[in-house]
mmCIF file of C-alpha atoms and ligand atoms in Angstrom:
data_model
loop_
_atom_site.group_PDB
_atom_site.id
_atom_site.type_symbol
_atom_site.label_atom_id
_atom_site.label_comp_id
_atom_site.label_asym_id
_atom_site.label_seq_id
_atom_site.Cartn_x
_atom_site.Cartn_y
_atom_site.Cartn_z
ATOM 1 C CA MET A 1 -9.456 -25.137 -30.302
ATOM 2 C CA GLU A 2 -7.774 -22.118 -28.757
ATOM 3 C CA THR A 3 -5.042 -23.299 -26.081
ATOM 4 C CA TYR A 4 -3.358 -20.845 -23.787
ATOM 5 C CA LYS A 5 -0.198 -21.901 -22.202
ATOM 6 C CA ILE A 6 0.081 -20.858 -18.599
ATOM 7 C CA ALA A 7 3.082 -21.271 -16.656
ATOM 8 C CA VAL A 8 2.298 -21.816 -13.015
ATOM 9 C CA ILE A 9 4.620 -20.794 -9.997
ATOM 10 C CA PRO A 10 3.114 -21.543 -7.031
ATOM 11 C CA GLY A 11 5.476 -20.262 -4.814
ATOM 12 C CA ASP A 12 5.637 -20.320 -1.030
ATOM 13 C CA GLY A 13 3.490 -20.698 2.133
ATOM 14 C CA VAL A 14 -0.017 -20.580 1.256
ATOM 15 C CA GLY A 15 0.626 -20.008 -2.191
ATOM 16 C CA PRO A 16 0.396 -23.624 -3.465
ATOM 17 C CA GLU A 17 -2.646 -24.150 -1.519
ATOM 18 C CA VAL A 18 -4.705 -21.288 -2.812
ATOM 19 C CA LEU A 19 -3.370 -21.857 -6.536
ATOM 20 C CA THR A 20 -4.462 -25.589 -6.845
ATOM 21 C CA GLU A 21 -8.128 -24.520 -5.995
ATOM 22 C CA GLY A 22 -7.555 -21.384 -8.383
ATOM 23 C CA MET A 23 -6.363 -23.704 -11.392
ATOM 24 C CA LYS A 24 -9.364 -26.200 -10.935
ATOM 25 C CA VAL A 25 -11.718 -23.375 -11.333
ATOM 26 C CA LEU A 26 -9.635 -22.077 -14.415
ATOM 27 C CA LYS A 27 -9.735 -25.563 -15.897
ATOM 28 C CA LYS A 28 -13.703 -25.815 -15.369
ATOM 29 C CA ALA A 29 -14.445 -22.415 -17.020
ATOM 30 C CA ALA A 30 -12.679 -24.127 -20.072
ATOM 31 C CA GLU A 31 -14.248 -27.579 -19.996
ATOM 32 C CA LEU A 32 -17.795 -25.858 -19.468
ATOM 33 C CA ASP A 33 -17.161 -23.343 -22.393
ATOM 34 C CA GLY A 34 -15.452 -25.939 -24.665
ATOM 35 C CA GLY A 35 -13.981 -23.555 -27.004
ATOM 36 C CA PHE A 36 -10.922 -22.849 -25.330
ATOM 37 C CA ARG A 37 -8.518 -25.055 -23.258
ATOM 38 C CA PHE A 38 -5.434 -24.382 -20.989
ATOM 39 C CA ASP A 39 -2.133 -26.039 -20.988
ATOM 40 C CA ASP A 40 -0.411 -25.392 -17.585
ATOM 41 C CA THR A 41 3.257 -26.092 -16.404
ATOM 42 C CA TRP A 42 3.975 -25.788 -12.774
ATOM 43 C CA PHE A 43 7.509 -24.410 -11.404
ATOM 44 C CA PRO A 44 8.923 -25.230 -8.395
ATOM 45 C CA TRP A 45 10.318 -21.801 -7.920
ATOM 46 C CA GLY A 46 10.285 -19.885 -4.749
ATOM 47 C CA CYS A 47 12.461 -20.113 -1.399
ATOM 48 C CA LYS A 48 12.677 -23.819 -0.951
ATOM 49 C CA TYR A 49 14.290 -24.069 -4.317
ATOM 50 C CA TYR A 50 16.736 -20.961 -3.408
ATOM 51 C CA LEU A 51 17.795 -22.980 -0.219
ATOM 52 C CA GLU A 52 18.734 -25.976 -2.474
ATOM 53 C CA HIS A 53 19.655 -24.299 -5.595
ATOM 54 C CA GLY A 54 21.075 -20.610 -4.043
ATOM 55 C CA ARG A 55 18.707 -19.025 -6.978
ATOM 56 C CA MET A 56 15.050 -18.023 -6.483
ATOM 57 C CA MET A 57 14.108 -19.632 -10.203
ATOM 58 C CA ASP A 58 15.954 -21.439 -12.950
ATOM 59 C CA GLU A 59 19.125 -19.404 -14.363
ATOM 60 C CA ASN A 60 16.764 -19.079 -17.679
ATOM 61 C CA GLY A 61 13.619 -18.705 -15.883
ATOM 62 C CA ILE A 62 12.663 -15.167 -17.739
ATOM 63 C CA GLU A 63 13.388 -17.072 -21.025
ATOM 64 C CA ILE A 64 11.361 -20.193 -20.183
ATOM 65 C CA LEU A 65 8.632 -17.886 -19.181
ATOM 66 C CA LYS A 66 8.740 -15.810 -22.217
ATOM 67 C CA GLN A 67 7.147 -18.840 -24.293
ATOM 68 C CA TYR A 68 3.570 -18.715 -22.214
ATOM 69 C CA ASP A 69 0.589 -16.669 -22.688
ATOM 70 C CA ALA A 70 0.269 -15.965 -19.123
ATOM 71 C CA ILE A 71 1.684 -16.840 -15.693
ATOM 72 C CA TYR A 72 -0.278 -17.420 -12.511
ATOM 73 C CA LEU A 73 1.339 -16.993 -9.300
ATOM 74 C CA GLY A 74 0.608 -17.929 -5.573
ATOM 75 C CA ALA A 75 2.824 -15.710 -3.380
ATOM 76 C CA VAL A 76 6.691 -15.242 -2.761
ATOM 77 C CA GLY A 77 8.763 -15.022 0.443
ATOM 78 C CA TYR A 78 9.168 -17.043 3.412
ATOM 79 C CA PRO A 79 11.051 -17.002 6.942
ATOM 80 C CA GLY A 80 14.755 -18.160 6.326
ATOM 81 C CA VAL A 81 15.475 -16.343 3.325
ATOM 82 C CA PRO A 82 15.756 -12.464 3.078
ATOM 83 C CA ASP A 83 12.485 -10.811 1.790
ATOM 84 C CA HIS A 84 14.381 -8.356 -0.467
ATOM 85 C CA ILE A 85 16.205 -11.334 -2.028
ATOM 86 C CA SER A 86 13.208 -13.665 -2.609
ATOM 87 C CA LEU A 87 10.746 -10.841 -3.872
ATOM 88 C CA TRP A 88 13.566 -9.151 -6.192
ATOM 89 C CA ASP A 89 14.773 -12.512 -7.464
ATOM 90 C CA LEU A 90 11.304 -13.667 -8.519
ATOM 91 C CA LEU A 91 8.021 -11.565 -8.497
ATOM 92 C CA LEU A 92 9.754 -8.154 -9.348
ATOM 93 C CA THR A 93 12.289 -9.503 -11.717
ATOM 94 C CA ILE A 94 9.067 -11.151 -13.519
ATOM 95 C CA ARG A 95 7.168 -7.927 -13.403
ATOM 96 C CA LYS A 96 10.383 -5.812 -14.618
ATOM 97 C CA SER A 97 11.571 -8.253 -17.161
ATOM 98 C CA PHE A 98 7.906 -8.776 -18.809
ATOM 99 C CA ASP A 99 7.459 -4.980 -18.504
ATOM 100 C CA GLN A 100 4.301 -5.568 -16.802
ATOM 101 C CA TYR A 101 3.715 -1.830 -15.867
ATOM 102 C CA ILE A 102 0.101 -2.043 -15.309
ATOM 103 C CA ASN A 103 -1.231 -3.574 -11.743
ATOM 104 C CA LEU A 104 -4.651 -3.952 -11.845
ATOM 105 C CA ARG A 105 -6.337 -4.397 -8.335
ATOM 106 C CA PRO A 106 -10.118 -4.284 -8.007
ATOM 107 C CA VAL A 107 -11.450 -3.198 -4.653
ATOM 108 C CA VAL A 108 -14.950 -4.313 -4.722
ATOM 109 C CA LEU A 109 -17.395 -5.343 -2.037
ATOM 110 C CA LEU A 110 -18.760 -8.290 -3.042
ATOM 111 C CA GLU A 111 -22.360 -9.604 -2.160
ATOM 112 C CA GLY A 112 -21.762 -11.398 1.040
ATOM 113 C CA ALA A 113 -18.151 -10.029 1.833
ATOM 114 C CA GLU A 114 -17.787 -8.074 5.044
ATOM 115 C CA CYS A 115 -17.016 -4.500 5.352
ATOM 116 C CA PRO A 116 -15.555 -3.165 8.686
ATOM 117 C CA LEU A 117 -16.704 0.464 7.976
ATOM 118 C CA LYS A 118 -19.826 1.919 9.199
ATOM 119 C CA ASN A 119 -22.620 3.769 7.103
ATOM 120 C CA VAL A 120 -21.344 2.151 3.747
ATOM 121 C CA LYS A 121 -23.631 0.941 1.030
ATOM 122 C CA ARG A 122 -22.086 -2.348 -1.019
ATOM 123 C CA GLU A 123 -22.023 0.206 -4.150
ATOM 124 C CA ASP A 124 -20.195 2.512 -2.365
ATOM 125 C CA VAL A 125 -16.989 0.391 -2.218
ATOM 126 C CA ASN A 126 -16.477 -0.077 -6.247
ATOM 127 C CA MET A 127 -12.711 0.972 -7.236
ATOM 128 C CA THR A 128 -10.271 -0.021 -9.772
ATOM 129 C CA PHE A 129 -6.756 0.511 -8.697
ATOM 130 C CA VAL A 130 -4.417 1.224 -11.460
ATOM 131 C CA ARG A 131 -0.923 1.073 -9.795
ATOM 132 C CA GLU A 132 2.357 1.675 -11.719
ATOM 133 C CA ASN A 133 4.033 -1.293 -11.397
ATOM 134 C CA SER A 134 7.692 -0.962 -13.085
ATOM 135 C CA GLU A 135 9.316 2.092 -11.339
ATOM 136 C CA GLY A 136 8.727 4.936 -8.855
ATOM 137 C CA GLU A 137 9.644 4.259 -5.318
ATOM 138 C CA TYR A 138 10.458 0.268 -6.009
ATOM 139 C CA ALA A 139 12.530 0.917 -9.292
ATOM 140 C CA GLY A 140 15.475 -0.749 -7.145
ATOM 141 C CA SER A 141 18.157 2.218 -7.356
ATOM 142 C CA GLY A 142 19.868 3.603 -4.604
ATOM 143 C CA SER A 143 23.140 2.759 -2.824
ATOM 144 C CA TRP A 144 24.539 1.826 0.222
ATOM 145 C CA LEU A 145 27.868 3.707 0.993
ATOM 146 C CA TYR A 146 30.163 3.143 4.166
ATOM 147 C CA LYS A 147 28.197 -0.232 5.116
ATOM 148 C CA GLY A 148 28.572 -1.114 8.628
ATOM 149 C CA LYS A 149 30.769 1.692 9.543
ATOM 150 C CA PRO A 150 29.435 4.595 11.619
ATOM 151 C CA ASN A 151 29.303 6.998 9.093
ATOM 152 C CA GLU A 152 26.941 4.487 6.770
ATOM 153 C CA VAL A 153 24.636 5.993 4.528
ATOM 154 C CA VAL A 154 21.692 4.334 2.119
ATOM 155 C CA ILE A 155 20.091 6.311 -0.660
ATOM 156 C CA GLN A 156 16.984 4.560 -2.231
ATOM 157 C CA ASP A 157 15.617 6.624 -5.391
ATOM 158 C CA GLY A 158 12.198 7.028 -6.603
ATOM 159 C CA VAL A 159 12.456 6.841 -10.528
ATOM 160 C CA PHE A 160 9.759 8.528 -12.149
ATOM 161 C CA SER A 161 10.278 8.935 -16.063
ATOM 162 C CA ARG A 162 8.325 10.639 -18.639
ATOM 163 C CA VAL A 163 7.400 7.626 -20.629
ATOM 164 C CA GLY A 164 6.802 5.672 -17.336
ATOM 165 C CA CYS A 165 4.383 7.953 -16.007
ATOM 166 C CA GLU A 166 2.429 8.875 -19.100
ATOM 167 C CA ARG A 167 1.788 5.340 -20.068
ATOM 168 C CA VAL A 168 0.109 4.371 -16.655
ATOM 169 C CA ILE A 169 -1.733 7.836 -16.554
ATOM 170 C CA ARG A 170 -3.342 7.369 -20.493
ATOM 171 C CA TYR A 171 -3.803 3.499 -19.516
ATOM 172 C CA ALA A 172 -5.808 5.033 -16.418
ATOM 173 C CA PHE A 173 -7.637 7.800 -18.782
ATOM 174 C CA GLU A 174 -8.355 4.977 -21.404
ATOM 175 C CA LEU A 175 -10.257 2.812 -18.810
ATOM 176 C CA ALA A 176 -12.170 5.624 -17.476
ATOM 177 C CA ARG A 177 -13.362 6.856 -20.566
ATOM 178 C CA LYS A 178 -14.259 2.861 -21.715
ATOM 179 C CA GLU A 179 -16.232 2.708 -18.200
ATOM 180 C CA LYS A 180 -17.722 5.982 -18.066
ATOM 181 C CA LYS A 181 -16.288 6.837 -14.710
ATOM 182 C CA SER A 182 -14.293 9.417 -12.699
ATOM 183 C CA LEU A 183 -10.619 8.970 -12.722
ATOM 184 C CA THR A 184 -8.694 9.947 -9.298
ATOM 185 C CA SER A 185 -4.998 10.756 -9.114
ATOM 186 C CA ILE A 186 -3.160 9.912 -5.874
ATOM 187 C CA SER A 187 0.207 11.695 -4.874
ATOM 188 C CA LYS A 188 1.936 13.742 -3.020
ATOM 189 C CA GLY A 189 3.272 16.692 -4.587
ATOM 190 C CA ASN A 190 3.593 18.886 -1.382
ATOM 191 C CA ALA A 191 6.663 16.971 0.296
ATOM 192 C CA LEU A 192 8.007 15.067 -2.792
ATOM 193 C CA ASN A 193 9.011 17.943 -4.768
ATOM 194 C CA TYR A 194 10.494 16.493 -7.477
ATOM 195 C CA SER A 195 8.852 13.045 -8.212
ATOM 196 C CA MET A 196 5.378 13.898 -7.246
ATOM 197 C CA VAL A 197 5.238 17.255 -8.539
ATOM 198 C CA PHE A 198 6.407 15.951 -12.334
ATOM 199 C CA TRP A 199 3.429 13.221 -11.826
ATOM 200 C CA ASP A 200 0.642 15.644 -11.132
ATOM 201 C CA GLN A 201 2.288 17.710 -14.004
ATOM 202 C CA ILE A 202 1.695 14.603 -16.191
ATOM 203 C CA PHE A 203 -1.373 13.911 -14.680
ATOM 204 C CA LYS A 204 -2.826 17.530 -15.917
ATOM 205 C CA GLU A 205 -0.907 17.297 -19.465
ATOM 206 C CA VAL A 206 -2.732 13.779 -20.047
ATOM 207 C CA SER A 207 -6.221 15.117 -18.809
ATOM 208 C CA GLN A 208 -6.397 17.560 -21.831
ATOM 209 C CA GLU A 209 -6.470 14.543 -24.081
ATOM 210 C CA TYR A 210 -9.606 13.415 -22.099
ATOM 211 C CA PRO A 211 -12.189 16.255 -21.465
ATOM 212 C CA ASP A 212 -15.058 13.546 -21.465
ATOM 213 C CA VAL A 213 -13.517 12.299 -17.904
ATOM 214 C CA GLU A 214 -14.132 13.462 -14.609
ATOM 215 C CA THR A 215 -10.967 14.153 -12.603
ATOM 216 C CA HIS A 216 -9.937 14.408 -8.909
ATOM 217 C CA SER A 217 -6.607 14.915 -7.428
ATOM 218 C CA TYR A 218 -5.693 13.962 -3.849
ATOM 219 C CA LEU A 219 -2.614 13.761 -1.606
ATOM 220 C CA VAL A 220 -2.145 10.277 -0.450
ATOM 221 C CA ASP A 221 -2.473 11.284 3.388
ATOM 222 C CA ALA A 222 -5.892 12.610 2.690
ATOM 223 C CA ALA A 223 -6.771 9.575 0.159
ATOM 224 C CA SER A 224 -6.402 7.249 2.451
ATOM 225 C CA MET A 225 -8.848 8.824 5.226
ATOM 226 C CA PHE A 226 -11.188 9.570 2.401
ATOM 227 C CA MET A 227 -10.996 5.637 1.550
ATOM 228 C CA VAL A 228 -12.587 4.662 5.160
ATOM 229 C CA LYS A 229 -14.630 7.557 5.719
ATOM 230 C CA ASP A 230 -16.234 7.976 2.169
ATOM 231 C CA PRO A 231 -15.006 5.493 -0.298
ATOM 232 C CA LYS A 232 -17.579 6.081 -2.761
ATOM 233 C CA ARG A 233 -15.418 9.130 -4.148
ATOM 234 C CA PHE A 234 -13.198 6.809 -5.942
ATOM 235 C CA GLU A 235 -14.117 4.890 -9.053
ATOM 236 C CA ILE A 236 -11.017 4.489 -11.284
ATOM 237 C CA VAL A 237 -7.366 5.300 -9.433
ATOM 238 C CA VAL A 238 -4.242 5.837 -10.410
ATOM 239 C CA THR A 239 -1.239 5.972 -8.445
ATOM 240 C CA SER A 240 2.479 5.306 -8.077
ATOM 241 C CA ASN A 241 4.173 1.886 -7.303
ATOM 242 C CA LEU A 242 4.312 2.386 -3.492
ATOM 243 C CA PHE A 243 1.287 4.209 -2.568
ATOM 244 C CA GLY A 244 -0.594 1.574 -5.164
ATOM 245 C CA ASP A 245 1.056 -1.127 -2.911
ATOM 246 C CA ILE A 246 -0.408 0.453 0.188
ATOM 247 C CA LEU A 247 -3.573 1.699 -0.259
ATOM 248 C CA THR A 248 -4.382 -1.524 -2.342
ATOM 249 C CA ASP A 249 -4.041 -3.659 1.427
ATOM 250 C CA LEU A 250 -6.066 -0.839 2.787
ATOM 251 C CA GLY A 251 -8.925 -1.422 -0.136
ATOM 252 C CA ALA A 252 -8.674 -5.117 0.566
ATOM 253 C CA ALA A 253 -9.236 -4.464 4.076
ATOM 254 C CA ILE A 254 -12.354 -2.553 3.286
ATOM 255 C CA ALA A 255 -13.536 -4.832 0.676
ATOM 256 C CA GLY A 256 -13.734 -8.306 2.745
ATOM 257 C CA GLY A 257 -9.902 -8.789 3.552
ATOM 258 C CA MET A 258 -6.610 -10.030 2.243
ATOM 259 C CA GLY A 259 -8.392 -13.343 1.340
ATOM 260 C CA LEU A 260 -10.318 -11.801 -1.395
ATOM 261 C CA ALA A 261 -8.160 -9.001 -3.136
ATOM 262 C CA ALA A 262 -6.351 -10.201 -6.126
ATOM 263 C CA GLY A 263 -4.248 -8.433 -8.818
ATOM 264 C CA ALA A 264 -3.246 -8.439 -12.678
ATOM 265 C CA ASN A 265 0.338 -7.438 -13.739
ATOM 266 C CA LEU A 266 -0.162 -6.271 -17.291
ATOM 267 C CA ASN A 267 1.999 -5.706 -20.290
ATOM 268 C CA PRO A 268 -0.767 -4.253 -22.289
ATOM 269 C CA GLU A 269 1.206 -4.509 -25.656
ATOM 270 C CA ARG A 270 1.015 -8.153 -24.983
ATOM 271 C CA LYS A 271 4.813 -8.228 -25.936
ATOM 272 C CA TYR A 272 5.334 -10.362 -22.929
ATOM 273 C CA PRO A 273 3.416 -12.632 -20.802
ATOM 274 C CA SER A 274 1.334 -10.911 -18.071
ATOM 275 C CA MET A 275 0.947 -12.154 -14.540
ATOM 276 C CA PHE A 276 -2.157 -13.011 -12.254
ATOM 277 C CA GLU A 277 -2.027 -13.411 -8.635
ATOM 278 C CA PRO A 278 -3.428 -12.771 -5.243
ATOM 279 C CA ILE A 279 -2.061 -9.787 -3.858
ATOM 280 C CA HIS A 280 -1.724 -11.391 -0.152
ATOM 281 C CA GLY A 281 1.741 -12.732 0.534
ATOM 282 C CA SER A 282 2.584 -16.303 1.789
ATOM 283 C CA ALA A 283 0.627 -16.080 5.254
ATOM 284 C CA PRO A 284 3.331 -17.938 7.135
ATOM 285 C CA ASP A 285 1.105 -17.826 9.954
ATOM 286 C CA ILE A 286 -1.220 -19.950 8.537
ATOM 287 C CA ALA A 287 0.780 -22.078 5.918
ATOM 288 C CA GLY A 288 0.327 -25.715 6.075
ATOM 289 C CA LYS A 289 -3.048 -25.612 7.798
ATOM 290 C CA GLY A 290 -5.422 -25.759 4.740
ATOM 291 C CA ILE A 291 -7.466 -23.102 5.875
ATOM 292 C CA ALA A 292 -5.843 -20.116 3.664
ATOM 293 C CA ASN A 293 -8.829 -18.346 1.562
ATOM 294 C CA PRO A 294 -8.637 -19.428 -2.187
ATOM 295 C CA MET A 295 -11.033 -16.686 -3.327
ATOM 296 C CA ALA A 296 -8.293 -13.967 -4.198
ATOM 297 C CA SER A 297 -6.486 -16.515 -6.356
ATOM 298 C CA VAL A 298 -10.034 -17.551 -7.933
ATOM 299 C CA TRP A 299 -10.829 -13.917 -8.424
ATOM 300 C CA ALA A 300 -7.064 -13.525 -10.145
ATOM 301 C CA VAL A 301 -8.560 -16.240 -12.470
ATOM 302 C CA SER A 302 -11.739 -14.231 -13.225
ATOM 303 C CA GLN A 303 -8.824 -11.663 -14.347
ATOM 304 C CA MET A 304 -7.044 -13.939 -16.440
ATOM 305 C CA LEU A 305 -10.216 -15.177 -18.438
ATOM 306 C CA ASP A 306 -11.035 -11.283 -18.923
ATOM 307 C CA PHE A 307 -7.467 -10.582 -20.194
ATOM 308 C CA PHE A 308 -8.149 -13.563 -22.784
ATOM 309 C CA GLY A 309 -11.451 -11.865 -23.922
ATOM 310 C CA HIS A 310 -13.782 -14.268 -22.363
ATOM 311 C CA GLU A 311 -15.158 -11.820 -19.913
ATOM 312 C CA ASP A 312 -18.410 -13.639 -20.120
ATOM 313 C CA TRP A 313 -16.506 -16.547 -18.052
ATOM 314 C CA GLY A 314 -14.667 -13.903 -15.949
ATOM 315 C CA LYS A 315 -17.950 -12.627 -14.527
ATOM 316 C CA ARG A 316 -19.559 -16.191 -14.146
ATOM 317 C CA VAL A 317 -16.109 -16.806 -12.003
ATOM 318 C CA LEU A 318 -16.819 -13.834 -10.020
ATOM 319 C CA ASN A 319 -20.113 -14.712 -9.437
ATOM 320 C CA ALA A 320 -19.659 -18.153 -8.223
ATOM 321 C CA ILE A 321 -17.368 -16.568 -5.614
ATOM 322 C CA GLU A 322 -20.097 -14.049 -4.476
ATOM 323 C CA ALA A 323 -22.652 -16.954 -4.258
ATOM 324 C CA VAL A 324 -20.625 -18.896 -1.671
ATOM 325 C CA LEU A 325 -20.124 -15.717 0.091
ATOM 326 C CA THR A 326 -23.726 -14.805 0.065
ATOM 327 C CA GLU A 327 -24.447 -18.862 1.321
ATOM 328 C CA LYS A 328 -21.958 -18.072 3.899
ATOM 329 C CA LYS A 329 -22.073 -22.091 4.552
ATOM 330 C CA THR A 330 -18.749 -22.785 3.205
ATOM 331 C CA LEU A 331 -16.271 -20.037 4.459
ATOM 332 C CA THR A 332 -12.554 -20.234 5.513
ATOM 333 C CA PRO A 333 -11.646 -18.893 9.184
ATOM 334 C CA ASP A 334 -10.722 -15.222 8.330
ATOM 335 C CA MET A 335 -14.196 -15.012 6.844
ATOM 336 C CA GLY A 336 -15.619 -16.341 10.095
ATOM 337 C CA GLY A 337 -16.174 -19.786 8.925
ATOM 338 C CA ARG A 338 -14.309 -23.241 9.535
ATOM 339 C CA ALA A 339 -14.073 -24.522 6.108
ATOM 340 C CA SER A 340 -10.954 -25.691 4.381
ATOM 341 C CA THR A 341 -9.037 -23.964 1.525
ATOM 342 C CA LYS A 342 -10.321 -27.207 -0.603
ATOM 343 C CA GLU A 343 -13.657 -26.970 0.535
ATOM 344 C CA VAL A 344 -14.117 -23.234 -0.637
ATOM 345 C CA GLY A 345 -12.703 -24.243 -3.923
ATOM 346 C CA GLU A 346 -15.029 -26.936 -4.420
ATOM 347 C CA ALA A 347 -17.806 -24.665 -3.437
ATOM 348 C CA ILE A 348 -16.892 -22.512 -5.854
ATOM 349 C CA LEU A 349 -16.629 -24.890 -8.659
ATOM 350 C CA GLY A 350 -20.429 -26.026 -7.633
ATOM 351 C CA LYS A 351 -21.503 -22.485 -8.203
ATOM 352 C CA LEU A 352 -19.537 -22.466 -11.479
HETATM 353 P P1 NAD B 1 0.564 -11.585 4.176
HETATM 354 O O1 NAD B 1 -0.269 -11.105 2.987
HETATM 355 O O2 NAD B 1 1.091 -12.729 3.613
HETATM 356 O O3 NAD B 1 -0.307 -11.979 5.281
HETATM 357 C C1 NAD B 1 -1.083 -10.956 6.160
HETATM 358 C C2 NAD B 1 -1.922 -11.260 7.236
HETATM 359 O O4 NAD B 1 -2.916 -11.873 6.285
HETATM 360 C C3 NAD B 1 -1.730 -12.535 7.837
HETATM 361 O O5 NAD B 1 -2.406 -12.578 8.597
HETATM 362 C C4 NAD B 1 -2.160 -13.830 6.869
HETATM 363 O O6 NAD B 1 -2.826 -14.807 7.837
HETATM 364 C C5 NAD B 1 -3.407 -13.126 6.170
HETATM 365 N N1 NAD B 1 -3.766 -13.857 5.043
HETATM 366 C C6 NAD B 1 -3.061 -13.352 3.872
HETATM 367 N N2 NAD B 1 -3.484 -13.917 2.680
HETATM 368 C C7 NAD B 1 -4.334 -15.109 3.107
HETATM 369 C C8 NAD B 1 -5.415 -15.585 2.836
HETATM 370 N N3 NAD B 1 -5.535 -16.044 1.525
HETATM 371 N N4 NAD B 1 -6.461 -16.504 3.411
HETATM 372 C C9 NAD B 1 -6.289 -15.820 4.665
HETATM 373 N N5 NAD B 1 -5.582 -15.027 5.177
HETATM 374 C C10 NAD B 1 -4.793 -14.727 4.702
HETATM 375 O O7 NAD B 1 1.814 -10.349 4.128
HETATM 376 P P2 NAD B 1 3.006 -10.585 5.678
HETATM 377 O O8 NAD B 1 2.810 -11.687 6.631
HETATM 378 O O9 NAD B 1 3.380 -9.282 5.573
HETATM 379 O O10 NAD B 1 4.091 -11.294 4.407
HETATM 380 C C11 NAD B 1 4.508 -12.818 4.606
HETATM 381 C C12 NAD B 1 5.232 -12.917 3.666
HETATM 382 O O11 NAD B 1 4.978 -12.894 2.146
HETATM 383 C C13 NAD B 1 6.814 -12.163 3.545
HETATM 384 O O12 NAD B 1 7.824 -12.915 3.073
HETATM 385 C C14 NAD B 1 6.316 -11.066 2.101
HETATM 386 O O13 NAD B 1 7.310 -10.437 1.875
HETATM 387 C C15 NAD B 1 5.552 -11.895 1.481
HETATM 388 N N6 NAD B 1 4.808 -11.057 0.141
HETATM 389 C C16 NAD B 1 4.989 -11.959 -0.748
HETATM 390 C C17 NAD B 1 3.712 -11.380 -1.738
HETATM 391 C C18 NAD B 1 3.544 -11.593 -3.463
HETATM 392 O O14 NAD B 1 4.029 -12.737 -3.454
HETATM 393 N N7 NAD B 1 2.472 -11.271 -3.927
HETATM 394 C C19 NAD B 1 2.811 -10.362 -1.226
HETATM 395 C C20 NAD B 1 3.017 -9.740 -0.141
HETATM 396 C C21 NAD B 1 3.706 -10.469 0.830
HETATM 397 C C1 IPM B 2 2.486 -6.750 -3.494
HETATM 398 C C2 IPM B 2 3.311 -6.907 -2.693
HETATM 399 C C3 IPM B 2 4.899 -6.817 -3.423
HETATM 400 C C4 IPM B 2 4.635 -5.612 -3.918
HETATM 401 C C5 IPM B 2 6.125 -7.029 -2.449
HETATM 402 C C6 IPM B 2 6.274 -8.581 -1.988
HETATM 403 C C7 IPM B 2 7.383 -6.728 -3.515
HETATM 404 O O1 IPM B 2 3.534 -6.310 -1.584
HETATM 405 O O2 IPM B 2 2.087 -7.289 -4.810
HETATM 406 O O3 IPM B 2 1.494 -5.925 -3.282
HETATM 407 O O4 IPM B 2 4.829 -4.504 -3.165
HETATM 408 O O5 IPM B 2 4.815 -5.180 -5.339
HETATM 409 MN MN1 MN B 3 1.519 -5.674 -1.287
#
């Protein structure tokens, strides 16, 4: 029987709460199918681990994770450890070490999910964001000169390589071609006169190879306005690391909230493991109360099943979330309900 080795990193805050439910759904899908199984190993890495060991993960963490077929991650970051340390030494290290240069984030309004926009039909909010996930504004390049002195200066570089831009843009074109959808590039070439002029140029170059794909190009400020005013303009979207980070939280807000938004960090060549996660953080304001919405982490399970080639199960898991949403009986407080994380997890299992 096909066995997939999964490294589970629950992390901080609500991470462990939502991942526990997600794992039950993943295992149930395998059990119901009978043709494949998941072998999961849990790693206690995160902020608590940092306070005990002075590091966010095992010294050989990356070597250890390399042996797995996929990583399933909850959330990283908690008061008590500076965010730039916790995130750079765990989540971002994994994305970079494993060259997970594609961050695939669906912004899809499921049946039953609340949309805060007026006059918008359900099918109007149906986008897939392809976020550049390895460089750009989050390359981690820069310097801090004369630290603490009156003349101190900080420089944060945006790093846009030809290879880095071409591969993410080409991935988005392939996806648009496969799904017969339009592709929109979001950039900011008017103000970012090196990085985004370069991005726009590469988008134009690569588009020559895909004459069958309808393309659009928006400046990021206008794009954020159109996502709210006229979301049906967007189908497949490709954008830089920073813009993709911000726009997918906006996307989450128009597609039912942070409790529903999932993302896949992909190494398309499959040389390294890919990583699946809810896009929300550790939500310290509700952590420990057992009321976090597990739907985003269950949606990440659906993405993982797709990635392993079990798209039928990926779809069934999504349908199960949708069935619980439509029924409106078992929902966490962020969705207007009174159910616990565990109850929602069980309701999804029931539908599956
Ligand atoms: P957040 O996503 O944790 O929370 C924002 C808001 O959304 C909060 O009100 C929270 O209660 C709510 N929310 C988030 N997930 C929810 C869920 N599953 N169910 C119900 N409500 C939910 O963002 P933040 O507060 O800006 O960040 C908190 C910490 O998480 C910080 O340390 C930050 O750096 C980190 N962070 C980590 C990740 C990640 O690991 N992928 C992503 C974003 C932020
Ligand atoms: C996300 C998060 C991360 C990112 C942070 C926590 C580093 O916001 O996955 O959206 O910006 O990529
Ligand atoms: Mn984010």
